[in-house]
């Protein structure tokens, strides 16, 4: 009988912001803890403002990460700058930790000429070559074998680095998940597969996504390490990602990390969760466990944070954000050339012809 | 007759099918409890139970392969792919399996089924929520491809597709899911597949389109008429196998033709139509057939306007053929 | 740490044809044991003759199953006629047990007008709707989610039946494997996933296919039963498939069976295994374990079989086969109509036109 | 100059690339130790180690996705898909990912790579060892498609593809893997992409083909010549982006054109060529462009002869255009 191995859930900080017995904070300066907490708060400020912006019709679309911030903020902190991240779409905390500027993030949402993607993608598809943040693409799971490939490249180039892919638990059902983990396992690539198990894939709960006991046990199918972590516990996330990184760069192969968390927000601005889950019964218990609550208590207990500081910080974030939005709104959209560039390294004849046809049209339509 | 939008008409068609035929089942990502992200399968699970309408894991190749198995056993699956941009992981199951099963088995194992999927641009969806991939599937013999242009059409064509003995890909123009409204009978009716619809008769230029573009074509025809140009507007409805008779007759009559689609020009289905209509009607043509299409780029978020065919551009193409 | 569960390998008959201590022959008439053994021998006669035929250029292609016969012969025996089988291509023993005639099998190889597939597929792509044998298709793994779908259909139609898919261990790497097992797990479909782990996928050995300890542990990833069986032990195969069938029809969900066996033959007539494996070192040990050796000893010990009977039987098989080949060779190829039929239920205009064009061509080419 | 068959020429090109550029890696099902089922990667692992030439698990979507990651990091993968009939599980990675990465990232993340795959019929391979699926990929902007017609071409085009800064699908006509032989220099050379080759000049009809069909076209041209008809034979070489100048010029010169391919007619690449050449050259055409192609069926094992375009049929099409 194929019984799944029992996997403990790694935890350091409990729901009251107290360290678990015998557990200790990962090796990091206290200021960094404060910084990461501030990043979490900042992400919340951004999420709630951008949601409203979408409702006002000022942006096309948005996806919030409320309740899940520790998973990506902690992960990005645990990695080194030379490590690559392949995000899914709900991990903008990782982008900020890595160094994406708020202005870059907002420009992407507006698709203006300041957008590193030249305005080509929907909101929430940020990425930066300079920062080793692979530009997000919408098809689910495709980043997983890609991450395995990048990790293998690092291995044969003998780099001291790893490649990490984020994805939701729903995405583990895709064939590409299977492909990526199996390849990484066979080649012992220095890859980390980080699953945010936030309980829901749009309206589909975990137990209708797979009959597996949990996501981490799926590691067994690929002969790789599988671990579970409290995804709302920033310290535990940092700890477990560091361990996985260590394992990877030492040549001991990839790790599948399952971070248990909860999508407190709706799936996206297009979604209405009240149609499929109960705020009280489903979301309620998780509201008590979310990462900011714990960290606030922890830092407060240590005298490192006060409500006054929080209010000031949120105000500062709000201001920075409103400024960035203003800049983005006043930044023109990319030049029309951007419509045709970057299909290939050079424009082939058909695109040259089509571009001049479009110029004719736009003149004809009074748009140029 | 009640007025329905396209989602309501599709939902109504599904309810009717479920009622009439106990072998019809529907599934897809978020299709069960929630009724689909566009709510096309709303109420089916509630009314007919989780066995007949259910959520699928996020795995398009699984959805198509699973549907194959259901169809093989004699059920009539109506699977949903949440966006046609996400149908490619199922490409192998569709093109190598679903399209070929009847043939490779000497007719023993047909797999009649419907795969519904929203498609198309004009909604600020960028690369992955705007694609019109119908042409990819036209090159695989063995699958029918149907695209409705309004709620009345959607209901009748979907019911005919569910009844059909072959696999049908049913592409739904999501741009007009809610904006397109029509009187739709609540009773069961079918619109036969492989019959194009002459939406407007005319004498000088044949204008061919499908889905949301059909309305752009109608608008273009109005613009043309204001300039005294008489346009025949054809809503193709079934892309494969398409209605060659209606097209041949129209092109022979007008001697001029413009084909419009959202997908990129190169190897879009306009290419096949243009090639075939040239081959068959060369001596009747006063000008080369024009294609007014999406550009040979991916669908660009910030250039939706620049990308999407509009009535003025179609009018421009119409004039090109007239002035040739 | 995600340790794979240790799974025992189910075995009844040892390599010397002796029952294992405490093990007993599955409940079945003695004559059936003899029959199944005879089927195994027959498959060998066919395989070796057809291989030669291919070398002589009399058939286009062939794939033998030498050494693996017990996996499919036993499986087909353990199932009921209403159960569906989705074969991969190396399981013709199952076809014969189910009732496919030798003539039908040979006609398929010749692609003549007696072929149930109307000559449309390469050799080794048999199937029969009447016998619930789903016609084989070449793309690997596609049958796995299909099998899950058929099984689910049986479930909601409340049939006392199961659907079983055969596949090789190499095929477990495909995304469709992941899809099929996950769907079956979520829906508790009465499906059986039967993996012939014959050690090789063309030239690729098991350990380069996946880093998993074995195939059966992959069941854990789908929350389904996973079991291992000695695939060269007919009795153990029958036993384990019966158990899986029981589980399935009782509503207890699907089973992944890993049958340990070995591909003693080359991959196909196009393959040359000497380029990638050693007959002595790799194949050698398995020659001693193959199913016919064991059964021959077992039946001999029981006085149910003699070498004389074996010679007679092989001669009879050879004769039946040669007759079937003669018939097949003298059966004309299908009518040209078969080229255009069965794309759809009816010929659309383009195929009608193309058919008449081909008739013109063939006349022109003196072929009609 | 040694005489090589196509497999030898491809193998030679791979060895040269490995030698010149340490970032080139090759992998695929059975590509490592064994050197591939057609032996195209023979000797690479032995000479350059398992890190640069290795076996892949049987998973085409994995192969394409993994290659994407390698390319992103700056390596130059040359992945093999064992048969082009089995490339569809990778369709999403190819069409949605590889083709779009440069564009969607604003040029930040190009993924130059080569995917090699044997294709084509005429070998009694039936449905799944005979397909010519190139046309499917022509509708996805962002990937180049290259098809060589002989060993000399194969080496030069493969080397150019490996050097190219874009993803290239390299389809190899397996029917002539061993039968086609040519003098092939052992040194490094490239044949530029997007340049068609006029293999034979002529004045009356332009005959366009690629891969193994090119030889059938040459034979057809010989038949035609015997009847006093002068044919210009063009080997397209690069399917996307193709050499419109050469085609336009030839069609303008001859006023007649026949396009030949193995793939089914409907939405085969002949459709795009025909539509485009009609659009651009209508006034120069004396007859509609003809397509001589595989039928709109799957590839039938027992009807290989009936299915595969042959010189007599091409001659028939040539005459049709002449007698139009
Ligand atoms: C291939 C593919 N199929 C479907 C979708 C539509 N889709 C977008 S997000 C989503 C749910 C993903 O759930 P999960 O992986 O759990 O991530 P979460 O949203 O919970 O963070 C779906 C189905 C898609 N983007 N790509
Ligand atoms: C999708 C797909 N990819 C590749 C192939 C080519 N191919 C045919 S058989 C085979 C090996 C299969 O190995 P396994 O599943 O272990 O079965 P076995 O041959 O050992 O019985 C391969 C790679 C194929 N038929 N389909
Ligand atoms: Mg989720
Ligand atoms: Mg095997």
mmCIF file of N, CA, C and O in Angstrom, chain C residues 252-280:
data_model
loop_
_atom_site.group_PDB
_atom_site.id
_atom_site.type_symbol
_atom_site.label_atom_id
_atom_site.label_comp_id
_atom_site.label_asym_id
_atom_site.label_seq_id
_atom_site.Cartn_x
_atom_site.Cartn_y
_atom_site.Cartn_z
ATOM 1 N N UNK C 252 -13.434 2.204 -4.465
ATOM 2 C CA UNK C 252 -12.296 2.622 -3.659
ATOM 3 C C UNK C 252 -11.162 3.251 -4.469
ATOM 4 O O UNK C 252 -10.063 3.429 -3.957
ATOM 5 N N UNK C 253 -11.445 3.527 -5.726
ATOM 6 C CA UNK C 253 -10.504 4.329 -6.507
ATOM 7 C C UNK C 253 -9.506 3.536 -7.313
ATOM 8 O O UNK C 253 -9.464 2.302 -7.280
ATOM 9 N N UNK C 254 -8.707 4.285 -8.037
ATOM 10 C CA UNK C 254 -7.762 3.683 -8.987
ATOM 11 C C UNK C 254 -6.508 3.129 -8.327
ATOM 12 O O UNK C 254 -6.205 3.449 -7.180
ATOM 13 N N UNK C 255 -5.822 2.298 -9.080
ATOM 14 C CA UNK C 255 -4.553 1.719 -8.634
ATOM 15 C C UNK C 255 -3.511 1.891 -9.710
ATOM 16 O O UNK C 255 -3.797 1.697 -10.892
ATOM 17 N N UNK C 256 -2.330 2.257 -9.279
ATOM 18 C CA UNK C 256 -1.171 2.236 -10.177
ATOM 19 C C UNK C 256 -0.398 0.970 -9.872
ATOM 20 O O UNK C 256 0.068 0.768 -8.745
ATOM 21 N N UNK C 257 -0.288 0.120 -10.880
ATOM 22 C CA UNK C 257 0.463 -1.134 -10.721
ATOM 23 C C UNK C 257 1.785 -1.006 -11.454
ATOM 24 O O UNK C 257 1.802 -0.624 -12.625
ATOM 25 N N UNK C 258 2.855 -1.299 -10.770
ATOM 26 C CA UNK C 258 4.150 -1.363 -11.453
ATOM 27 C C UNK C 258 4.569 -2.828 -11.536
ATOM 28 O O UNK C 258 4.786 -3.479 -10.514
ATOM 29 N N UNK C 259 4.650 -3.316 -12.756
ATOM 30 C CA UNK C 259 5.056 -4.704 -12.960
ATOM 31 C C UNK C 259 6.512 -4.721 -13.391
ATOM 32 O O UNK C 259 6.875 -4.165 -14.432
ATOM 33 N N UNK C 260 7.337 -5.351 -12.590
ATOM 34 C CA UNK C 260 8.766 -5.391 -12.886
ATOM 35 C C UNK C 260 9.057 -6.494 -13.878
ATOM 36 O O UNK C 260 8.828 -7.679 -13.608
ATOM 37 N N UNK C 261 9.566 -6.100 -15.013
ATOM 38 C CA UNK C 261 9.851 -7.083 -16.045
ATOM 39 C C UNK C 261 11.046 -6.586 -16.843
ATOM 40 O O UNK C 261 11.774 -5.682 -16.384
ATOM 41 N N UNK C 262 11.269 -7.169 -17.987
ATOM 42 C CA UNK C 262 12.443 -6.791 -18.773
ATOM 43 C C UNK C 262 12.151 -6.994 -20.248
ATOM 44 O O UNK C 262 11.574 -8.001 -20.645
ATOM 45 N N UNK C 263 12.578 -6.013 -21.018
ATOM 46 C CA UNK C 263 12.389 -6.102 -22.476
ATOM 47 C C UNK C 263 13.528 -6.908 -23.063
ATOM 48 O O UNK C 263 14.580 -6.370 -23.375
ATOM 49 N N UNK C 264 13.314 -8.214 -23.189
ATOM 50 C CA UNK C 264 14.394 -9.052 -23.731
ATOM 51 C C UNK C 264 14.618 -8.780 -25.213
ATOM 52 O O UNK C 264 15.721 -8.944 -25.727
ATOM 53 N N UNK C 265 13.582 -8.367 -25.900
ATOM 54 C CA UNK C 265 13.718 -8.097 -27.338
ATOM 55 C C UNK C 265 14.312 -6.708 -27.553
ATOM 56 O O UNK C 265 14.493 -5.940 -26.621
ATOM 57 N N UNK C 266 14.595 -6.404 -28.787
ATOM 58 C CA UNK C 266 14.934 -5.034 -29.129
ATOM 59 C C UNK C 266 13.665 -4.194 -28.994
ATOM 60 O O UNK C 266 12.566 -4.733 -28.878
ATOM 61 N N UNK C 267 13.817 -2.876 -29.004
ATOM 62 C CA UNK C 267 12.625 -2.036 -28.886
ATOM 63 C C UNK C 267 11.635 -2.328 -30.008
ATOM 64 O O UNK C 267 10.437 -2.471 -29.774
ATOM 65 N N UNK C 268 12.149 -2.390 -31.216
ATOM 66 C CA UNK C 268 11.311 -2.684 -32.376
ATOM 67 C C UNK C 268 12.234 -3.186 -33.469
ATOM 68 O O UNK C 268 13.452 -3.260 -33.272
ATOM 69 N N UNK C 269 11.669 -3.486 -34.611
ATOM 70 C CA UNK C 269 12.522 -3.932 -35.717
ATOM 71 C C UNK C 269 13.459 -2.832 -36.193
ATOM 72 O O UNK C 269 14.410 -3.107 -36.915
ATOM 73 N N UNK C 270 13.207 -1.583 -35.808
ATOM 74 C CA UNK C 270 14.104 -0.492 -36.231
ATOM 75 C C UNK C 270 15.281 -0.310 -35.274
ATOM 76 O O UNK C 270 16.123 0.544 -35.499
ATOM 77 N N UNK C 271 15.302 -1.089 -34.213
ATOM 78 C CA UNK C 271 16.233 -0.799 -33.121
ATOM 79 C C UNK C 271 17.372 -1.811 -33.073
ATOM 80 O O UNK C 271 17.208 -2.962 -33.448
ATOM 81 N N UNK C 272 18.523 -1.347 -32.597
ATOM 82 C CA UNK C 272 19.674 -2.232 -32.414
ATOM 83 C C UNK C 272 20.203 -2.082 -30.990
ATOM 84 O O UNK C 272 21.051 -1.231 -30.712
ATOM 85 N N UNK C 273 19.710 -2.919 -30.080
ATOM 86 C CA UNK C 273 20.067 -2.730 -28.664
ATOM 87 C C UNK C 273 21.538 -2.947 -28.366
ATOM 88 O O UNK C 273 22.027 -2.474 -27.329
ATOM 89 N N UNK C 274 22.262 -3.616 -29.239
ATOM 90 C CA UNK C 274 23.675 -3.853 -28.922
ATOM 91 C C UNK C 274 24.437 -2.530 -28.840
ATOM 92 O O UNK C 274 25.507 -2.457 -28.256
ATOM 93 N N UNK C 275 23.850 -1.479 -29.397
ATOM 94 C CA UNK C 275 24.515 -0.171 -29.346
ATOM 95 C C UNK C 275 24.401 0.494 -27.984
ATOM 96 O O UNK C 275 25.054 1.493 -27.734
ATOM 97 N N UNK C 276 23.518 -0.023 -27.136
ATOM 98 C CA UNK C 276 23.359 0.682 -25.848
ATOM 99 C C UNK C 276 23.240 -0.234 -24.639
ATOM 100 O O UNK C 276 23.108 0.234 -23.517
ATOM 101 N N UNK C 277 23.226 -1.549 -24.839
ATOM 102 C CA UNK C 277 23.206 -2.400 -23.657
ATOM 103 C C UNK C 277 23.916 -3.712 -23.949
ATOM 104 O O UNK C 277 24.092 -4.092 -25.104
ATOM 105 N N UNK C 278 24.321 -4.361 -22.900
ATOM 106 C CA UNK C 278 25.097 -5.569 -23.055
ATOM 107 C C UNK C 278 24.202 -6.789 -22.860
ATOM 108 O O UNK C 278 23.484 -6.892 -21.857
ATOM 109 N N UNK C 279 24.259 -7.680 -23.837
ATOM 110 C CA UNK C 279 23.409 -8.865 -23.748
ATOM 111 C C UNK C 279 23.733 -9.658 -22.495
ATOM 112 O O UNK C 279 22.847 -10.170 -21.822
ATOM 113 N N UNK C 280 25.016 -9.689 -22.216
ATOM 114 C CA UNK C 280 25.421 -10.518 -21.089
ATOM 115 C C UNK C 280 25.056 -9.861 -19.763
ATOM 116 O O UNK C 280 24.331 -10.418 -18.949
#
